[in-house]
DNA sequence: ATTTAAAATGAATTAGGATTCATATCTTGG
DNA sequence: CCAAGATATGAATCCTAATTCATTTTAAAT
């Protein structure tokens, strides 16, 4: 009798879905979550505002989905590094460095992912994101402890500290918006990596 | 002819001003900045909403003032520690420990000061707050470098990293809202202090 | 007691963007 | 081409607090 879902329609629907996500993602990368407005996203995607709501139940869900997608990629990259072979210190250094490098590459996006508060949904995702990072780092550290390269330590606290150190060190310059040179950035990355490696390898356990 | 400002009226005005700040501060400590509503503050202070606006030009300014006050105290505490005599590692350890301890004492307030985004005014204050902290820590580290206790390093980056590590490590548990025991908290504080001391004292500079 | 002006009141206004929904436009199978 | 149902549209509606302001109350000085 009438209209059935068809390969063609399904495909189109998916296209639009993707298109919306892509536009929203671009908006976040451009100005952070705060800069995303449903009407702007719709306009940029060549759709009417209402149309967004037939793909996403709410703005919050749309943003959460954007967050999830971007984040997934980041964690994958990190996970790969963690799983590569090589000594724990080298892997840890790589992981930290890659994190730093990627964040400095898209600073607004990095800020949005790491800090910018939005709403409960996204905040939950952010929490999960940070935890994922900490878990990946924690695995490397555990490996190092097992193999005797690192001294015994409270892995999860240490992993969280590293995530925080990274976040803070990277966000500071972002906010200062002093247009740092490439050379300065490299020096900063090296300082951060050193900081983290020292923290994990150190032998000051007795002091505290 | 009429109404002049008088000792009595001025005193009263100050009282109300203080009262508003106090109520607002309590609201922040209770539920973060997001939980503050002008009408609630007014009600809690026994005033009409409009009255708040004769003491503060806007909600943003009120919150910024609350932030400034709380923050000032924290930085003072930290500055005292930094200025005390004793070896750099011991002072650094104390500073980190005190920060951690105070934050765990009033977790919601700590979250609000360290993370919660509000508006431009407060965010600027937060930036200044973090920078103050980093500056204080940086001084200790510089002392340590001068006296040969710590190896040479990029003081400002390292100081930022410490602030971040502290923030992250302290906020994580807050959000998890697992009711940690006192013992666990102590262990965590120790882990954080160790982490920071290791990071600053480490000798892995060549690795990165 | 009265005048003058500050201070307080709180209901009404405002603002800005998310969300809805009646209407119009497509798609599909017959 | 038609009927039936899915989709798309975007102007109108809703929501939520901050902010305003006409009115009332209070304090000071004469």
Short mmCIF file of C-alpha atoms (C1' of nucleotides) in Angstrom, two decimals:
data_model
loop_
_atom_site.label_atom_id
_atom_site.label_comp_id
_atom_site.label_asym_id
_atom_site.label_seq_id
_atom_site.Cartn_x
_atom_site.Cartn_y
_atom_site.Cartn_z
CA UNK A 1 0.00 0.00 0.00
CA UNK A 2 2.46 2.59 1.00
CA UNK A 3 5.80 3.79 2.15
CA UNK A 4 8.09 1.17 3.59
CA UNK A 5 11.58 1.74 4.81
CA UNK A 6 13.84 1.01 1.90
CA UNK A 7 17.54 0.68 1.28
CA UNK A 8 17.46 4.10 -0.27
CA UNK A 9 15.58 5.84 2.52
CA UNK A 10 17.66 4.19 5.18
CA UNK A 11 20.80 5.32 3.47
CA UNK A 12 19.52 8.84 3.21
CA UNK A 13 18.59 8.85 6.86
CA UNK A 14 22.05 7.72 7.82
CA UNK A 15 23.58 10.37 5.63
CA UNK A 16 21.60 13.09 7.32
CA UNK A 17 22.45 11.65 10.72
CA UNK A 18 26.14 11.73 9.91
CA UNK A 19 25.86 15.16 8.41
CA UNK A 20 24.31 16.54 11.58
CA UNK A 21 27.00 14.97 13.73
CA UNK A 22 29.69 16.28 11.46
CA UNK A 23 28.36 19.81 11.52
CA UNK A 24 27.91 19.70 15.29
CA UNK A 25 31.42 18.39 15.73
CA UNK A 26 32.77 21.21 13.62
CA UNK A 27 30.84 23.69 15.71
CA UNK A 28 32.36 22.28 18.88
CA UNK A 29 35.83 22.38 17.39
CA UNK A 30 35.21 25.95 16.37
CA UNK A 31 33.84 27.41 19.56
CA UNK A 32 33.33 24.71 22.14
CA UNK A 33 30.06 23.17 23.26
CA UNK A 34 28.72 26.50 24.42
CA UNK A 35 28.81 27.76 20.86
CA UNK A 36 26.53 25.03 19.56
CA UNK A 37 22.98 26.11 18.87
CA UNK A 38 20.42 23.81 17.40
CA UNK A 39 19.32 26.43 14.92
CA UNK A 40 22.89 27.03 13.74
CA UNK A 41 23.59 23.35 13.39
CA UNK A 42 20.44 22.95 11.37
CA UNK A 43 21.29 25.87 9.14
CA UNK A 44 24.83 24.65 8.58
CA UNK A 45 23.52 21.21 7.72
CA UNK A 46 20.98 22.65 5.34
CA UNK A 47 18.05 21.46 7.43
CA UNK A 48 15.24 22.94 9.42
CA UNK A 49 15.59 23.08 13.16
CA UNK A 50 12.81 20.61 13.74
CA UNK A 51 14.51 18.05 11.55
CA UNK A 52 17.31 17.66 14.05
CA UNK A 53 14.79 16.32 16.50
CA UNK A 54 13.87 13.42 14.33
CA UNK A 55 17.49 12.28 14.53
CA UNK A 56 18.31 13.22 18.09
CA UNK A 57 15.84 13.46 20.93
CA UNK A 58 17.49 16.54 22.37
CA UNK A 59 20.42 18.85 22.16
CA UNK A 60 21.98 17.11 25.13
CA UNK A 61 21.90 13.76 23.35
CA UNK A 62 23.32 15.22 20.19
CA UNK A 63 26.21 16.75 22.07
CA UNK A 64 26.78 13.59 24.06
CA UNK A 65 26.98 11.64 20.82
CA UNK A 66 29.47 14.09 19.38
CA UNK A 67 31.51 13.78 22.52
CA UNK A 68 31.41 10.00 22.40
CA UNK A 69 32.60 9.87 18.81
CA UNK A 70 35.50 12.22 19.17
CA UNK A 71 36.49 10.67 22.41
CA UNK A 72 36.38 7.14 21.14
CA UNK A 73 38.99 7.95 18.56
CA UNK A 74 41.27 9.54 21.12
CA UNK A 75 41.07 6.58 23.42
CA UNK A 76 41.75 4.21 20.53
CA UNK A 77 44.91 6.05 19.65
CA UNK A 78 46.02 5.93 23.24
CA UNK A 79 45.12 2.29 23.60
CA UNK A 80 47.17 1.35 20.60
CA UNK A 81 50.21 3.00 22.05
CA UNK A 82 49.65 1.32 25.36
CA UNK A 83 49.41 -2.06 23.68
CA UNK A 84 52.47 -1.68 21.51
CA UNK A 85 55.58 -3.47 22.57
CA UNK A 86 58.46 -1.70 24.14
CA UNK A 87 59.45 -0.88 27.68
CA UNK A 88 56.89 0.69 29.96
CA UNK A 89 58.69 4.03 30.28
CA UNK A 90 58.91 4.45 26.56
CA UNK A 91 55.26 3.60 26.08
CA UNK A 92 54.22 5.92 28.87
CA UNK A 93 56.27 8.71 27.39
CA UNK A 94 54.72 8.11 23.98
CA UNK A 95 51.21 8.07 25.39
CA UNK A 96 51.72 11.34 27.20
CA UNK A 97 53.39 12.94 24.25
CA UNK A 98 50.72 11.91 21.80
CA UNK A 99 48.01 13.16 24.11
CA UNK A 100 49.78 16.49 24.40
CA UNK A 101 50.47 16.78 20.71
CA UNK A 102 46.91 16.04 19.69
CA UNK A 103 45.50 18.43 22.23
CA UNK A 104 47.75 21.25 21.04
CA UNK A 105 46.70 20.51 17.50
CA UNK A 106 43.02 21.25 18.17
CA UNK A 107 43.06 23.31 21.30
CA UNK A 108 39.43 24.36 21.33
CA UNK A 109 38.26 20.82 20.85
CA UNK A 110 40.68 19.65 23.51
CA UNK A 111 39.39 22.24 25.90
CA UNK A 112 35.83 21.19 25.20
CA UNK A 113 36.62 17.54 25.80
CA UNK A 114 38.72 18.00 28.86
CA UNK A 115 37.09 20.88 30.67
CA UNK A 116 34.10 22.62 29.27
CA UNK A 117 31.02 21.88 31.25
CA UNK A 118 27.81 21.41 29.35
CA UNK A 119 25.11 19.28 30.89
CA UNK A 120 24.75 16.08 32.82
CA UNK A 121 24.92 13.81 29.82
CA UNK A 122 28.10 15.25 28.42
CA UNK A 123 29.62 15.58 31.85
CA UNK A 124 29.08 11.88 32.39
CA UNK A 125 30.74 11.16 29.10
CA UNK A 126 33.64 13.32 30.08
CA UNK A 127 34.00 11.42 33.28
CA UNK A 128 34.10 8.17 31.36
CA UNK A 129 36.58 9.69 28.95
CA UNK A 130 38.96 10.67 31.69
CA UNK A 131 38.58 7.33 33.35
CA UNK A 132 39.38 5.57 30.08
CA UNK A 133 42.53 7.56 29.80
CA UNK A 134 43.50 6.81 33.34
CA UNK A 135 42.82 3.12 32.77
CA UNK A 136 45.05 3.00 29.72
CA UNK A 137 47.82 4.83 31.51
CA UNK A 138 47.32 2.64 34.54
CA UNK A 139 47.91 -0.46 32.45
CA UNK A 140 51.23 0.84 31.27
CA UNK A 141 52.25 1.70 34.78
CA UNK A 142 51.22 -1.72 36.05
CA UNK A 143 53.30 -3.32 33.36
CA UNK A 144 56.24 -1.26 34.45
CA UNK A 145 55.76 -2.22 38.07
CA UNK A 146 55.51 -5.90 37.20
CA UNK A 147 58.67 -5.77 35.16
CA UNK A 148 60.46 -3.87 37.89
CA UNK A 149 60.98 -0.76 35.80
CA UNK A 150 58.73 1.33 38.03
CA UNK A 151 58.54 1.14 41.79
CA UNK A 152 55.31 -0.04 43.37
CA UNK A 153 52.71 2.75 43.65
CA UNK A 154 49.04 3.48 43.80
CA UNK A 155 48.41 3.03 40.12
CA UNK A 156 44.98 4.56 39.87
CA UNK A 157 45.82 7.68 41.83
CA UNK A 158 48.98 8.12 39.84
CA UNK A 159 47.17 7.62 36.55
CA UNK A 160 44.64 10.25 37.54
CA UNK A 161 47.41 12.62 38.51
CA UNK A 162 48.94 12.23 35.08
CA UNK A 163 45.67 12.93 33.36
CA UNK A 164 45.28 16.04 35.49
CA UNK A 165 48.82 17.21 34.93
CA UNK A 166 48.36 16.84 31.21
CA UNK A 167 45.05 18.62 31.20
CA UNK A 168 46.27 21.54 33.25
CA UNK A 169 49.55 21.97 31.50
CA UNK A 170 47.85 21.93 28.12
CA UNK A 171 44.92 24.12 28.96
CA UNK A 172 46.92 26.85 30.67
CA UNK A 173 48.59 28.06 27.49
CA UNK A 174 45.33 27.68 25.60
CA UNK A 175 43.61 30.14 27.85
CA UNK A 176 46.54 32.52 27.93
CA UNK A 177 46.21 32.68 24.16
CA UNK A 178 49.77 33.84 23.91
CA UNK A 179 50.62 32.63 20.42
CA UNK A 180 53.44 30.30 21.39
CA UNK A 181 55.97 29.30 18.79
CA UNK A 182 56.41 25.76 17.62
CA UNK A 183 59.74 25.58 19.41
CA UNK A 184 58.18 26.64 22.71
CA UNK A 185 55.45 24.08 22.33
CA UNK A 186 58.01 21.35 21.78
CA UNK A 187 59.89 22.41 24.87
CA UNK A 188 56.68 22.34 26.83
CA UNK A 189 55.78 18.90 25.61
CA UNK A 190 59.20 17.67 26.64
CA UNK A 191 58.80 19.21 30.07
CA UNK A 192 55.44 17.53 30.54
CA UNK A 193 56.71 14.15 29.45
CA UNK A 194 59.67 14.46 31.76
CA UNK A 195 57.41 15.45 34.62
CA UNK A 196 55.23 12.39 34.19
CA UNK A 197 58.08 9.96 33.76
CA UNK A 198 59.81 11.35 36.81
CA UNK A 199 56.66 11.10 38.82
CA UNK A 200 56.20 7.44 37.99
CA UNK A 201 59.82 6.37 38.11
CA UNK A 202 60.91 8.42 41.09
CA UNK A 203 62.34 6.96 44.23
CA UNK A 204 61.14 9.47 46.78
CA UNK A 205 58.56 7.14 48.21
CA UNK A 206 59.99 7.44 51.69
CA UNK A 207 59.67 11.19 51.96
CA UNK A 208 55.94 11.60 52.32
CA UNK B 1 17.58 68.70 55.13
CA UNK B 2 17.43 64.97 54.91
CA UNK B 3 18.97 61.55 54.88
CA UNK B 4 22.71 61.53 54.96
CA UNK B 5 24.86 58.49 55.11
CA UNK B 6 25.63 57.92 58.74
CA UNK B 7 27.76 55.62 60.83
CA UNK B 8 24.69 53.61 61.59
CA UNK B 9 23.44 53.30 58.03
CA UNK B 10 26.86 52.49 56.71
CA UNK B 11 27.26 49.78 59.27
CA UNK B 12 23.92 48.32 58.37
CA UNK B 13 24.77 48.37 54.69
CA UNK B 14 27.98 46.53 55.37
CA UNK B 15 26.16 44.00 57.45
CA UNK B 16 23.72 43.27 54.66
CA UNK B 17 26.55 43.09 52.16
CA UNK B 18 28.36 40.55 54.30
CA UNK B 19 25.18 38.65 54.92
CA UNK B 20 24.54 38.29 51.22
CA UNK B 21 28.07 37.11 50.58
CA UNK B 22 27.83 34.67 53.42
CA UNK B 23 24.57 33.20 52.22
CA UNK B 24 25.86 32.96 48.67
CA UNK B 25 29.02 31.30 49.84
CA UNK B 26 27.01 28.76 51.77
CA UNK B 27 24.93 28.09 48.68
CA UNK B 28 28.05 27.45 46.65
CA UNK B 29 29.48 25.17 49.31
CA UNK B 30 26.17 23.34 49.37
CA UNK B 31 25.57 22.78 45.68
CA UNK B 32 28.16 24.59 43.63
CA UNK B 33 27.76 27.79 41.65
CA UNK B 34 25.08 26.28 39.50
CA UNK B 35 22.84 25.94 42.53
CA UNK B 36 22.91 29.63 43.31
CA UNK B 37 19.79 31.55 42.39
CA UNK B 38 19.36 35.18 43.16
CA UNK B 39 15.89 34.58 44.52
CA UNK B 40 17.09 31.82 46.83
CA UNK B 41 19.98 33.89 48.08
CA UNK B 42 17.61 36.76 48.75
CA UNK B 43 15.18 34.52 50.57
CA UNK B 44 17.93 32.92 52.65
CA UNK B 45 19.26 36.34 53.55
CA UNK B 46 15.81 37.55 54.48
CA UNK B 47 15.72 40.10 51.69
CA UNK B 48 13.81 40.78 48.53
CA UNK B 49 15.36 39.81 45.24
CA UNK B 50 15.71 43.38 44.11
CA UNK B 51 17.68 44.27 47.21
CA UNK B 52 20.58 42.13 46.09
CA UNK B 53 21.02 44.44 43.15
CA UNK B 54 21.69 47.40 45.29
CA UNK B 55 24.69 45.57 46.71
CA UNK B 56 25.92 43.75 43.62
CA UNK B 57 25.40 44.88 40.06
CA UNK B 58 24.75 41.38 38.83
CA UNK B 59 24.76 37.75 39.74
CA UNK B 60 28.06 37.33 37.95
CA UNK B 61 29.69 39.97 40.14
CA UNK B 62 28.27 38.48 43.28
CA UNK B 63 29.62 35.06 42.41
CA UNK B 64 32.96 36.48 41.40
CA UNK B 65 33.20 38.22 44.75
CA UNK B 66 32.37 34.99 46.57
CA UNK B 67 35.02 33.24 44.54
CA UNK B 68 37.59 35.91 45.30
CA UNK B 69 36.99 35.74 49.02
CA UNK B 70 37.20 32.00 49.37
CA UNK B 71 40.14 31.81 47.08
CA UNK B 72 42.10 34.52 48.81
CA UNK B 73 42.09 32.52 51.99
CA UNK B 74 43.31 29.39 50.24
CA UNK B 75 46.18 31.16 48.58
CA UNK B 76 47.14 32.77 51.88
CA UNK B 77 47.39 29.41 53.54
CA UNK B 78 49.50 28.09 50.73
CA UNK B 79 51.71 31.17 50.69
CA UNK B 80 52.45 30.84 54.37
CA UNK B 81 53.62 27.30 53.88
CA UNK B 82 55.74 28.28 50.92
CA UNK B 83 57.39 31.01 52.95
CA UNK B 84 58.12 28.93 56.02
CA UNK B 85 61.64 27.74 56.55
CA UNK B 86 62.66 24.21 55.86
CA UNK B 87 64.00 22.37 52.87
CA UNK B 88 62.21 22.74 49.56
CA UNK B 89 61.00 19.13 49.36
CA UNK B 90 59.45 19.32 52.77
CA UNK B 91 57.71 22.61 51.98
CA UNK B 92 56.50 21.31 48.66
CA UNK B 93 55.15 18.20 50.30
CA UNK B 94 53.38 20.29 52.92
CA UNK B 95 51.87 22.59 50.34
CA UNK B 96 50.51 19.73 48.30
CA UNK B 97 49.24 17.93 51.35
CA UNK B 98 47.48 20.96 52.75
CA UNK B 99 45.85 21.66 49.43
CA UNK B 100 44.62 18.10 49.24
CA UNK B 101 43.42 18.02 52.80
CA UNK B 102 41.47 21.23 52.55
CA UNK B 103 39.87 20.19 49.30
CA UNK B 104 38.75 16.87 50.72
CA UNK B 105 37.31 18.72 53.69
CA UNK B 106 34.84 20.69 51.56
CA UNK B 107 34.58 18.73 48.37
CA UNK B 108 31.71 20.61 46.80
CA UNK B 109 33.35 23.94 47.40
CA UNK B 110 36.63 22.57 46.11
CA UNK B 111 34.93 21.32 42.99
CA UNK B 112 33.32 24.69 42.46
CA UNK B 113 36.62 26.52 42.86
CA UNK B 114 38.70 24.19 40.80
CA UNK B 115 36.39 23.09 38.03
CA UNK B 116 32.84 24.28 37.86
CA UNK B 117 32.33 26.67 35.00
CA UNK B 118 30.05 29.59 35.59
CA UNK B 119 30.58 32.70 33.55
CA UNK B 120 33.39 34.82 32.22
CA UNK B 121 33.94 36.74 35.43
CA UNK B 122 34.25 33.70 37.64
CA UNK B 123 36.25 31.83 35.04
CA UNK B 124 38.75 34.65 35.00
CA UNK B 125 38.99 34.50 38.75
CA UNK B 126 39.55 30.79 38.57
CA UNK B 127 42.34 31.30 36.13
CA UNK B 128 43.95 33.78 38.48
CA UNK B 129 43.42 31.36 41.33
CA UNK B 130 45.19 28.56 39.57
CA UNK B 131 47.96 30.81 38.49
CA UNK B 132 48.45 31.98 42.07
CA UNK B 133 48.77 28.43 43.16
CA UNK B 134 51.23 27.65 40.43
CA UNK B 135 53.24 30.73 41.31
CA UNK B 136 53.49 29.71 44.95
CA UNK B 137 54.51 26.19 44.04
CA UNK B 138 56.92 27.53 41.46
CA UNK B 139 58.68 29.56 44.13
CA UNK B 140 59.28 26.49 46.22
CA UNK B 141 60.58 24.59 43.24
CA UNK B 142 62.91 27.42 42.28
CA UNK B 143 64.27 27.46 45.81
CA UNK B 144 64.92 23.75 45.53
CA UNK B 145 66.69 24.14 42.23
CA UNK B 146 68.86 26.97 43.57
CA UNK B 147 69.87 24.94 46.58
CA UNK B 148 70.58 21.93 44.43
CA UNK B 149 67.85 19.81 46.00
CA UNK B 150 65.88 19.61 42.78
CA UNK B 151 67.30 19.26 39.29
CA UNK B 152 66.86 22.11 36.84
CA UNK B 153 63.46 22.04 35.16
CA UNK B 154 60.81 24.18 33.51
CA UNK B 155 59.39 25.54 36.71
CA UNK B 156 56.18 27.02 35.38
CA UNK B 157 55.18 23.97 33.39
CA UNK B 158 55.97 21.74 36.33
CA UNK B 159 54.02 23.93 38.72
CA UNK B 160 51.03 23.80 36.40
CA UNK B 161 51.31 20.05 36.17
CA UNK B 162 51.21 19.79 39.93
CA UNK B 163 48.13 21.96 40.16
CA UNK B 164 46.48 19.77 37.55
CA UNK B 165 47.51 16.53 39.18
CA UNK B 166 46.11 17.74 42.46
CA UNK B 167 42.88 18.91 40.93
CA UNK B 168 42.27 15.72 39.01
CA UNK B 169 43.24 13.37 41.77
CA UNK B 170 41.00 15.16 44.22
CA UNK B 171 38.03 15.62 41.99
CA UNK B 172 37.88 12.06 40.71
CA UNK B 173 36.81 10.57 44.03
CA UNK B 174 34.45 13.47 44.58
CA UNK B 175 32.53 12.64 41.48
CA UNK B 176 32.58 8.92 42.12
CA UNK B 177 30.85 9.73 45.38
CA UNK B 178 31.99 6.43 46.77
CA UNK B 179 32.07 7.25 50.46
CA UNK B 180 35.76 6.64 51.02
CA UNK B 181 36.99 5.97 54.50
CA UNK B 182 39.34 8.24 56.34
CA UNK B 183 42.09 5.65 55.98
CA UNK B 184 41.66 5.51 52.22
CA UNK B 185 41.75 9.25 51.99
CA UNK B 186 45.00 9.36 53.89
CA UNK B 187 46.51 6.77 51.60
CA UNK B 188 45.41 8.79 48.63
CA UNK B 189 46.89 11.98 49.99
CA UNK B 190 50.15 10.18 50.55
CA UNK B 191 50.11 8.84 47.00
CA UNK B 192 49.52 12.31 45.60
CA UNK B 193 52.29 13.87 47.66
CA UNK B 194 54.67 11.14 46.60
CA UNK B 195 53.71 11.61 42.98
CA UNK B 196 54.45 15.31 43.07
CA UNK B 197 57.70 14.98 44.95
CA UNK B 198 58.87 12.28 42.58
CA UNK B 199 57.97 14.38 39.60
CA UNK B 200 59.99 17.31 40.82
CA UNK B 201 62.94 15.41 42.24
CA UNK B 202 63.22 12.74 39.55
CA UNK B 203 66.30 12.19 37.47
CA UNK B 204 64.74 10.95 34.26
CA UNK B 205 65.45 14.14 32.40
CA UNK B 206 67.40 12.34 29.73
CA UNK B 207 64.64 9.98 28.70
CA UNK B 208 62.24 12.30 26.95
"C1'" DA C 1 5.56 66.30 62.30
"C1'" DT C 2 7.26 66.83 57.89
"C1'" DT C 3 10.19 66.76 54.10
"C1'" DT C 4 13.72 64.44 51.46
"C1'" DA C 5 16.13 60.84 49.76
"C1'" DA C 6 17.97 56.34 50.36
"C1'" DA C 7 16.69 51.50 50.72
"C1'" DA C 8 13.68 47.68 50.16
"C1'" DT C 9 10.09 45.28 47.90
"C1'" DG C 10 8.46 41.69 44.68
"C1'" DA C 11 5.53 41.35 40.73
"C1'" DA C 12 6.20 42.09 36.01
"C1'" DT C 13 9.34 42.16 32.24
"C1'" DT C 14 12.92 40.31 29.45
"C1'" DA C 15 15.83 37.44 26.92
"C1'" DG C 16 17.54 33.69 24.45
"C1'" DG C 17 17.51 29.50 22.90
"C1'" DA C 18 15.43 24.65 23.13
"C1'" DT C 19 11.47 22.27 21.78
"C1'" DT C 20 6.95 21.50 19.68
"C1'" DC C 21 3.55 20.89 16.19
"C1'" DA C 22 0.29 22.01 12.49
"C1'" DT C 23 1.28 22.06 7.78
"C1'" DA C 24 3.58 20.90 3.53
"C1'" DT C 25 6.45 17.75 0.97
"C1'" DC C 26 8.28 13.43 -0.22
"C1'" DT C 27 8.42 8.12 -1.08
"C1'" DT C 28 6.61 3.95 -1.90
"C1'" DG C 29 3.64 0.27 -3.55
"C1'" DG C 30 -0.48 -0.52 -6.11
"C1'" DC D 1 -1.93 8.84 -10.72
"C1'" DC D 2 -3.49 7.72 -5.94
"C1'" DA D 3 -3.42 6.64 -1.09
"C1'" DA D 4 -0.83 6.05 3.07
"C1'" DG D 5 2.57 6.89 5.79
"C1'" DA D 6 7.13 8.91 6.71
"C1'" DT D 7 9.82 13.22 6.74
"C1'" DA D 8 10.80 17.91 6.68
"C1'" DT D 9 9.65 22.63 7.78
"C1'" DG D 10 10.16 26.82 10.67
"C1'" DA D 11 7.19 29.94 13.05
"C1'" DA D 12 5.07 29.84 17.45
"C1'" DT D 13 5.45 28.30 22.09
"C1'" DC D 14 7.67 27.35 26.40
"C1'" DC D 15 10.77 27.71 30.02
"C1'" DT D 16 13.63 29.57 33.40
"C1'" DA D 17 15.91 32.73 35.83
"C1'" DA D 18 18.06 37.19 35.78
"C1'" DT D 19 16.97 41.85 35.90
"C1'" DT D 20 14.07 45.97 36.27
"C1'" DC D 21 11.19 49.48 38.30
"C1'" DA D 22 6.94 51.66 40.10
"C1'" DT D 23 5.64 51.63 44.67
"C1'" DT D 24 6.23 51.35 49.62
"C1'" DT D 25 8.93 51.69 53.72
"C1'" DT D 26 12.48 53.55 56.54
"C1'" DA D 27 16.00 56.97 58.29
"C1'" DA D 28 17.75 61.56 58.82
"C1'" DA D 29 17.48 66.23 59.47
"C1'" DT D 30 14.79 70.29 60.46
#
